[in-house]
Coordinates of C-alpha atoms and ligand atoms in Angstrom, one line a residue:
M1 CA 2.1 17.8 -32.3
G2 CA 4.6 16.8 -29.7
D3 CA 7.5 17.7 -32.0
L4 CA 10.3 18.5 -29.6
T5 CA 12.8 19.0 -32.4
R6 CA 11.4 22.6 -32.9
S7 CA 11.9 23.5 -29.2
S8 CA 15.1 24.9 -27.8
C9 CA 13.9 24.0 -24.3
D10 CA 14.9 20.9 -22.4
F11 CA 11.7 20.3 -20.6
V12 CA 13.2 17.7 -18.3
S13 CA 15.8 20.1 -17.0
L14 CA 13.1 22.7 -16.5
A15 CA 11.4 20.5 -14.0
T16 CA 12.1 20.8 -10.3
Q17 CA 15.1 19.0 -8.9
G18 CA 12.8 16.6 -7.1
A19 CA 10.8 15.7 -10.3
R20 CA 14.0 15.3 -12.4
G21 CA 15.4 12.7 -10.0
L22 CA 12.2 10.7 -9.8
H23 CA 11.7 7.2 -11.1
P24 CA 8.0 6.5 -11.8
Y25 CA 6.3 3.9 -9.7
Q26 CA 6.5 0.5 -11.4
P27 CA 3.2 -1.2 -11.2
G28 CA 2.6 -5.0 -11.6
K29 CA 2.2 -6.2 -15.2
P30 CA -1.5 -6.1 -16.2
S31 CA -3.0 -9.5 -17.1
D32 CA -4.3 -8.0 -20.4
E33 CA -0.8 -7.1 -21.5
L34 CA 0.6 -10.6 -20.9
E35 CA -2.5 -12.1 -22.6
R36 CA -1.8 -10.1 -25.7
E37 CA 1.9 -11.0 -25.7
L38 CA 1.4 -14.7 -25.1
G39 CA -1.9 -15.1 -26.9
I40 CA -3.2 -17.2 -24.0
S41 CA -6.1 -16.4 -21.6
N42 CA -5.6 -18.3 -18.4
I43 CA -3.3 -15.7 -16.8
V44 CA -2.8 -15.8 -13.0
K45 CA -1.9 -12.3 -11.7
L46 CA -0.4 -12.4 -8.2
A47 CA 1.6 -9.2 -8.6
S48 CA -0.2 -6.2 -6.9
N49 CA -1.5 -7.5 -3.6
E50 CA -5.1 -7.3 -4.9
N51 CA -8.0 -9.1 -3.3
P52 CA -8.6 -12.3 -5.3
L53 CA -12.3 -12.6 -4.2
G54 CA -13.7 -9.8 -6.4
P55 CA -15.6 -7.0 -4.8
S56 CA -18.3 -7.3 -2.2
P57 CA -21.8 -7.8 -3.8
I58 CA -23.0 -5.0 -1.6
A59 CA -20.4 -2.7 -3.1
L60 CA -21.5 -3.6 -6.6
E61 CA -25.1 -2.9 -5.7
E62 CA -24.3 0.5 -4.2
I63 CA -22.4 1.3 -7.4
R64 CA -25.4 0.4 -9.6
N65 CA -27.6 2.6 -7.4
E66 CA -25.2 5.5 -7.9
L67 CA -24.8 5.3 -11.7
S68 CA -27.7 7.7 -12.5
Q69 CA -26.0 10.5 -10.6
L70 CA -22.8 10.4 -12.7
T71 CA -23.4 13.9 -14.1
R72 CA -23.1 15.3 -10.6
Y73 CA -19.9 16.1 -8.7
P74 CA -19.3 13.6 -5.8
D75 CA -19.8 14.7 -2.2
G76 CA -16.5 16.6 -1.8
N77 CA -16.6 16.0 1.9
G78 CA -17.5 12.3 1.7
F79 CA -19.9 12.9 4.5
K80 CA -21.6 9.5 4.7
L81 CA -18.4 7.5 4.3
K82 CA -16.7 9.6 7.0
E83 CA -19.7 9.1 9.3
A84 CA -19.5 5.3 8.8
L85 CA -15.7 5.2 9.3
A86 CA -15.9 7.4 12.4
S87 CA -18.4 5.2 14.1
R88 CA -16.5 2.1 13.2
L89 CA -13.2 3.5 14.4
K90 CA -14.7 5.4 17.3
V91 CA -13.2 8.7 16.2
Q92 CA -14.7 12.0 15.1
S93 CA -15.5 12.6 11.4
S94 CA -13.3 15.7 11.7
Q95 CA -10.3 13.5 12.3
L96 CA -10.7 11.8 8.9
T97 CA -9.2 12.7 5.5
L98 CA -10.4 10.8 2.4
G99 CA -8.0 10.1 -0.4
N100 CA -7.9 8.8 -4.0
G101 CA -6.4 5.6 -2.6
S102 CA -4.1 6.0 0.4
N103 CA -1.3 6.9 -2.1
D104 CA -3.1 10.1 -2.5
I105 CA -3.1 10.5 1.3
L106 CA 0.7 9.9 1.5
D107 CA 1.1 12.5 -1.1
L108 CA -1.1 15.0 0.7
I109 CA 0.9 14.5 3.8
A110 CA 4.2 15.1 2.0
R111 CA 2.7 18.2 0.4
A112 CA 1.5 19.5 3.7
Y113 CA 4.5 18.8 5.8
A114 CA 7.6 18.4 3.6
E115 CA 9.4 20.7 1.2
L116 CA 12.9 21.8 0.1
G117 CA 15.2 21.8 3.1
R118 CA 13.1 19.4 5.2
E119 CA 14.0 15.7 5.7
V120 CA 11.7 12.7 5.5
V121 CA 12.8 9.5 7.2
F122 CA 11.8 6.0 6.0
S123 CA 13.4 2.6 5.9
Q124 CA 15.3 0.6 3.3
Y125 CA 12.8 -1.8 1.7
A126 CA 9.9 0.3 2.7
F127 CA 7.0 1.1 0.4
A128 CA 8.1 2.7 -2.9
V129 CA 5.6 5.5 -2.7
Y130 CA 7.5 7.2 0.2
P131 CA 10.6 8.2 -1.9
I132 CA 8.3 9.4 -4.7
A133 CA 6.1 11.5 -2.4
T134 CA 9.3 12.9 -0.7
Q135 CA 11.1 13.8 -3.9
A136 CA 8.1 15.2 -5.6
V137 CA 8.1 18.0 -3.0
N138 CA 11.8 18.5 -3.2
A139 CA 12.4 17.3 0.4
T140 CA 15.4 15.2 1.3
A141 CA 14.9 11.4 1.8
V142 CA 16.8 9.9 4.7
V143 CA 16.8 6.2 4.3
T144 CA 17.7 4.1 7.3
P145 CA 19.1 0.6 6.9
A146 CA 16.6 -2.3 7.5
L147 CA 16.8 -4.8 10.3
N148 CA 15.8 -8.3 9.3
W149 CA 14.1 -6.8 6.2
G150 CA 11.9 -4.6 8.5
H151 CA 12.1 -1.2 10.1
D152 CA 15.0 -0.6 12.5
L153 CA 13.3 1.9 14.8
S154 CA 16.4 2.8 16.7
A155 CA 18.2 3.7 13.5
M156 CA 15.1 5.7 12.5
L157 CA 15.2 7.6 15.8
S158 CA 18.9 8.3 15.4
A159 CA 18.2 9.7 11.9
I160 CA 16.0 12.5 13.3
T161 CA 17.5 16.0 13.0
D162 CA 16.3 19.5 13.4
R163 CA 15.3 19.3 9.7
T164 CA 13.1 16.2 10.0
S165 CA 9.5 16.9 9.4
L166 CA 8.1 13.5 8.6
I167 CA 8.6 9.8 9.2
F168 CA 6.9 7.0 7.1
I169 CA 6.4 3.6 8.6
A170 CA 4.5 0.8 7.0
N171 CA 3.1 -1.8 9.4
P172 CA 3.0 -4.5 8.0
N173 CA 5.6 -3.4 5.5
N174 CA 5.2 -3.8 1.7
P175 CA 7.1 -5.5 0.0
T176 CA 8.7 -7.4 2.9
G177 CA 5.6 -8.2 5.0
T178 CA 7.5 -7.5 8.3
V179 CA 5.7 -6.2 11.4
L180 CA 6.4 -4.1 14.4
S181 CA 4.9 -5.0 17.8
K182 CA 2.7 -2.6 19.8
A183 CA 5.5 -2.2 22.4
E184 CA 8.0 -1.3 19.7
V185 CA 5.7 1.2 18.1
V186 CA 4.7 2.8 21.4
E187 CA 8.4 3.0 22.6
F188 CA 9.3 4.6 19.3
L189 CA 6.5 7.2 19.3
S190 CA 7.3 8.2 22.8
Q191 CA 10.8 9.2 21.8
V192 CA 10.0 11.0 18.6
P193 CA 9.7 14.8 19.1
E194 CA 6.2 16.0 18.9
S195 CA 7.0 18.4 16.1
V196 CA 7.9 15.4 13.8
I197 CA 4.9 13.9 12.1
V198 CA 4.8 10.1 12.1
V199 CA 2.8 8.3 9.5
L200 CA 1.8 4.7 10.3
D201 CA 0.7 3.2 7.0
E202 CA -1.7 0.4 7.9
A203 CA -2.7 -0.7 4.4
Y204 CA -2.7 -4.4 5.5
I205 CA -3.9 -4.1 9.1
E206 CA -7.1 -6.0 8.5
Y207 CA -5.1 -9.2 7.8
S208 CA -3.3 -9.0 11.2
T209 CA -5.7 -10.6 13.7
D210 CA -3.1 -11.0 16.4
P211 CA -4.2 -9.1 19.5
D212 CA -0.6 -7.8 20.0
F213 CA -0.7 -6.1 16.6
P214 CA -0.6 -2.3 17.2
N215 CA -3.7 -0.5 16.0
G216 CA -2.6 3.0 15.2
V217 CA -6.0 4.5 15.9
S218 CA -5.8 3.5 19.5
L219 CA -2.5 5.4 19.8
L220 CA -3.8 8.7 18.4
S221 CA -4.9 10.0 21.8
D222 CA -1.4 9.6 23.2
F223 CA 0.5 10.8 20.2
P224 CA -0.9 13.9 18.5
N225 CA 1.8 13.9 15.9
L226 CA 0.6 10.5 14.6
I227 CA -1.2 10.0 11.3
V228 CA -2.7 6.5 10.5
T229 CA -3.4 5.7 6.9
R230 CA -5.7 2.9 5.7
T231 CA -7.2 1.8 2.4
F232 CA -10.1 0.0 0.8
S233 CA -7.7 -1.4 -1.8
K234 CA -6.6 -4.6 0.0
A235 CA -8.8 -6.5 2.4
W236 CA -11.9 -4.6 1.3
G237 CA -11.2 -5.4 -2.4
L238 CA -11.7 -2.0 -4.1
A239 CA -8.2 -1.3 -5.5
S240 CA -9.5 -0.1 -8.8
L241 CA -11.8 2.5 -7.3
R242 CA -9.1 4.3 -5.3
V243 CA -10.3 5.0 -1.8
G244 CA -8.1 5.4 1.2
Y245 CA -8.2 7.6 4.3
A246 CA -6.1 9.1 7.1
I247 CA -7.0 9.2 10.8
S248 CA -5.3 11.9 12.8
N249 CA -5.9 14.7 15.2
E250 CA -8.4 17.3 14.0
E251 CA -5.7 20.0 13.3
I252 CA -3.7 17.7 11.1
A253 CA -6.9 16.6 9.3
D254 CA -7.7 20.2 8.7
V255 CA -4.3 20.8 7.1
L256 CA -4.6 17.7 4.9
N257 CA -8.1 18.7 3.8
R258 CA -6.7 22.1 2.7
V259 CA -4.2 20.6 0.3
R260 CA -6.6 17.9 -0.9
H261 CA -8.2 18.3 -4.3
P262 CA -11.9 19.1 -3.8
F263 CA -13.4 16.0 -5.4
N264 CA -10.6 13.5 -5.0
V265 CA -12.8 10.5 -4.3
N266 CA -15.4 9.8 -6.9
S267 CA -19.1 9.0 -6.2
L268 CA -18.9 5.3 -7.2
A269 CA -15.9 4.8 -4.9
L270 CA -17.6 6.5 -2.0
A271 CA -20.7 4.4 -2.5
A272 CA -18.8 1.2 -2.9
A273 CA -16.7 1.8 0.2
L274 CA -19.8 2.6 2.2
G275 CA -21.4 -0.6 1.0
S276 CA -18.3 -2.7 1.7
L277 CA -18.3 -1.6 5.3
R278 CA -21.7 -3.2 5.7
D279 CA -20.3 -6.5 4.4
E280 CA -18.5 -7.9 7.4
D281 CA -18.7 -11.4 5.9
Y282 CA -16.7 -10.2 3.0
L283 CA -13.9 -8.9 5.2
K284 CA -13.9 -12.2 7.2
K285 CA -13.7 -14.2 3.9
S286 CA -10.8 -12.0 2.8
I287 CA -8.9 -12.7 5.9
T288 CA -9.5 -16.5 5.9
T289 CA -8.7 -16.8 2.2
N290 CA -5.5 -15.0 2.9
E291 CA -4.6 -17.2 5.9
H292 CA -5.2 -20.4 4.0
G293 CA -3.3 -19.1 0.9
M294 CA -0.4 -17.9 3.0
K295 CA -0.1 -21.4 4.4
Q296 CA -0.4 -23.0 1.0
L297 CA 2.4 -20.9 -0.4
T298 CA 4.8 -21.0 2.6
D299 CA 4.3 -24.8 2.9
A300 CA 5.3 -25.0 -0.8
F301 CA 8.4 -22.8 -0.2
D302 CA 9.4 -25.1 2.7
R303 CA 8.8 -28.2 0.6
L304 CA 10.8 -26.8 -2.4
D305 CA 13.5 -25.4 -0.1
Y306 CA 13.0 -21.7 -0.9
E307 CA 13.6 -19.2 1.9
Y308 CA 10.9 -16.6 2.4
I309 CA 10.4 -13.5 4.6
P310 CA 7.6 -14.3 7.1
S311 CA 4.8 -11.9 6.2
K312 CA 1.6 -10.5 7.8
G313 CA 0.3 -9.0 4.6
N314 CA -1.5 -10.6 1.6
F315 CA 1.8 -11.3 -0.1
V316 CA 5.1 -12.9 0.6
C317 CA 8.7 -12.4 -0.6
F318 CA 10.8 -15.4 -1.4
D319 CA 14.4 -15.8 -2.3
T320 CA 14.7 -17.3 -5.8
K321 CA 18.3 -18.5 -5.1
G322 CA 19.4 -16.5 -8.2
S323 CA 18.2 -13.7 -10.3
G324 CA 14.7 -12.8 -9.3
M325 CA 14.2 -11.2 -12.8
E326 CA 15.0 -14.4 -14.6
V327 CA 12.6 -16.4 -12.5
Y328 CA 10.0 -13.6 -13.0
E329 CA 10.4 -13.8 -16.8
A330 CA 10.3 -17.6 -16.8
M331 CA 7.0 -17.5 -14.8
L332 CA 5.6 -15.0 -17.2
Q333 CA 6.2 -17.4 -20.0
Q334 CA 3.9 -19.8 -18.2
G335 CA 1.2 -17.2 -17.6
V336 CA 1.9 -16.4 -13.9
I337 CA 2.6 -12.8 -13.0
V338 CA 4.5 -12.1 -9.8
R339 CA 6.3 -9.0 -8.8
P340 CA 10.1 -8.3 -9.1
V341 CA 11.5 -6.3 -6.2
A342 CA 14.9 -5.5 -7.7
N343 CA 13.8 -1.8 -7.7
Y344 CA 13.6 -2.1 -3.9
G345 CA 17.2 -3.4 -3.8
M346 CA 16.1 -7.0 -3.5
P347 CA 17.4 -8.5 -6.8
N348 CA 17.2 -12.2 -5.7
H349 CA 13.6 -12.0 -4.3
L350 CA 10.2 -12.0 -5.9
R351 CA 7.0 -10.9 -4.2
V352 CA 3.9 -13.1 -4.7
S353 CA 0.4 -12.0 -3.7
I354 CA -1.9 -14.5 -2.1
G355 CA -4.6 -15.6 -4.6
L356 CA -7.4 -18.1 -4.6
P357 CA -6.4 -21.7 -3.8
E358 CA -6.3 -22.6 -7.5
E359 CA -4.2 -19.5 -8.4
N360 CA -1.7 -20.3 -5.6
A361 CA -1.6 -23.9 -6.9
R362 CA -0.7 -22.6 -10.4
F363 CA 2.1 -20.5 -9.0
I364 CA 3.4 -23.4 -7.0
E365 CA 3.2 -25.7 -10.0
V366 CA 5.2 -23.3 -12.2
L367 CA 7.8 -22.6 -9.4
E368 CA 8.2 -26.3 -9.0
S369 CA 8.7 -26.9 -12.7
L370 CA 11.3 -24.2 -12.8
S371 CA 13.2 -25.6 -9.8
H372 CA 13.5 -28.9 -11.6
G373 CA 14.4 -27.2 -14.9
Ligands
LIG401 C1 -1.1 -1.0 -1.3 C2 -0.5 -0.1 -0.3 C3 -1.0 1.1 -0.1 C4 -2.3 1.5 -0.6 O1 -2.5 1.9 -1.8 P1 -3.8 2.5 -2.3 O2 -3.4 3.8 -2.9 O3 -4.7 2.7 -1.1 O4 -4.4 1.6 -3.3 C5 -0.4 1.9 0.9 N1 0.7 1.6 1.5 C6 1.2 0.4 1.3 C7 2.4 0.0 2.1 C8 0.7 -0.5 0.4 O5 1.3 -1.6 0.1

């Protein structure tokens, strides 16, 4: 079994050009793994922008109610969840596409609108899934240089050619946490040819309470080539269940639903997402926990003299003043998991997710011990 010595094939070279050139997404180190390695149990994981509160109790209750139906396929159209989202967002259900996390949605968009010979534009330091989704369909990635760690929209406009079919923008961006204002986004969208699809990835939008923050959904009526993507993984606290969605015009939603796998969102995920939407207090608590935690961390960076990139997400990148990887390893030894961003071309930075106050304090304590060390 699995004995490649008897095969005359090189199965890697048989793969498509896109797949051959891919580097798998590098997830944050799981707590269990570090626990096994170090033989300690009080691990603090601030590596994957997860919600530190645990899921909404209403989500848990909805999951329990759904358990007896596990022999059945889930509702492949996600009827109830779409209804709830549509009424919340003031759009039609037919404008929604549900995904197995919004990663799935990004992939569906690439599969529907990109292929060999087409170009996909995104920024340096943008979310790592964009190059993967692009290459997996053999399209050409066009990466524009960042401006102050964020998107340089005029560079992105200049990068558009006859072959451009798709543009990915994360607002706020991960891993840098940078944001674009409503005026910038509108100005950009009004200059992009309508035949180029623009994806506004709003995975962290719930954390941005500033009224000037652009809400992609409100721009859909002016820009039919816009797709907004959102997720239940971050502020709604359901990362493990994998639920995300796209809001777009009906025609685009129809296309995305054609390439979508029939039962891509499972029944527990559908039930939990629906339950979470009823728990407005949970969302509020997520936002305030994040605000307080962000202040706790950035105050510490200021006090300890570490530069950081101002962030509107539930994470922040700081400059370690040396090798990010070395600081990462040293923190691991003390049971604190953060995220290296060298794979994004940021070898001196680390990204830390906002945790509970005591988790943030552990991170700060460890960082402080290292800076005196
Ligand atoms: C976390 C994240 C996502 C969402 O991931 P899910 O697949 O929904 O868990 C999408 N875009 C960005 C920029 C993210 O950081």
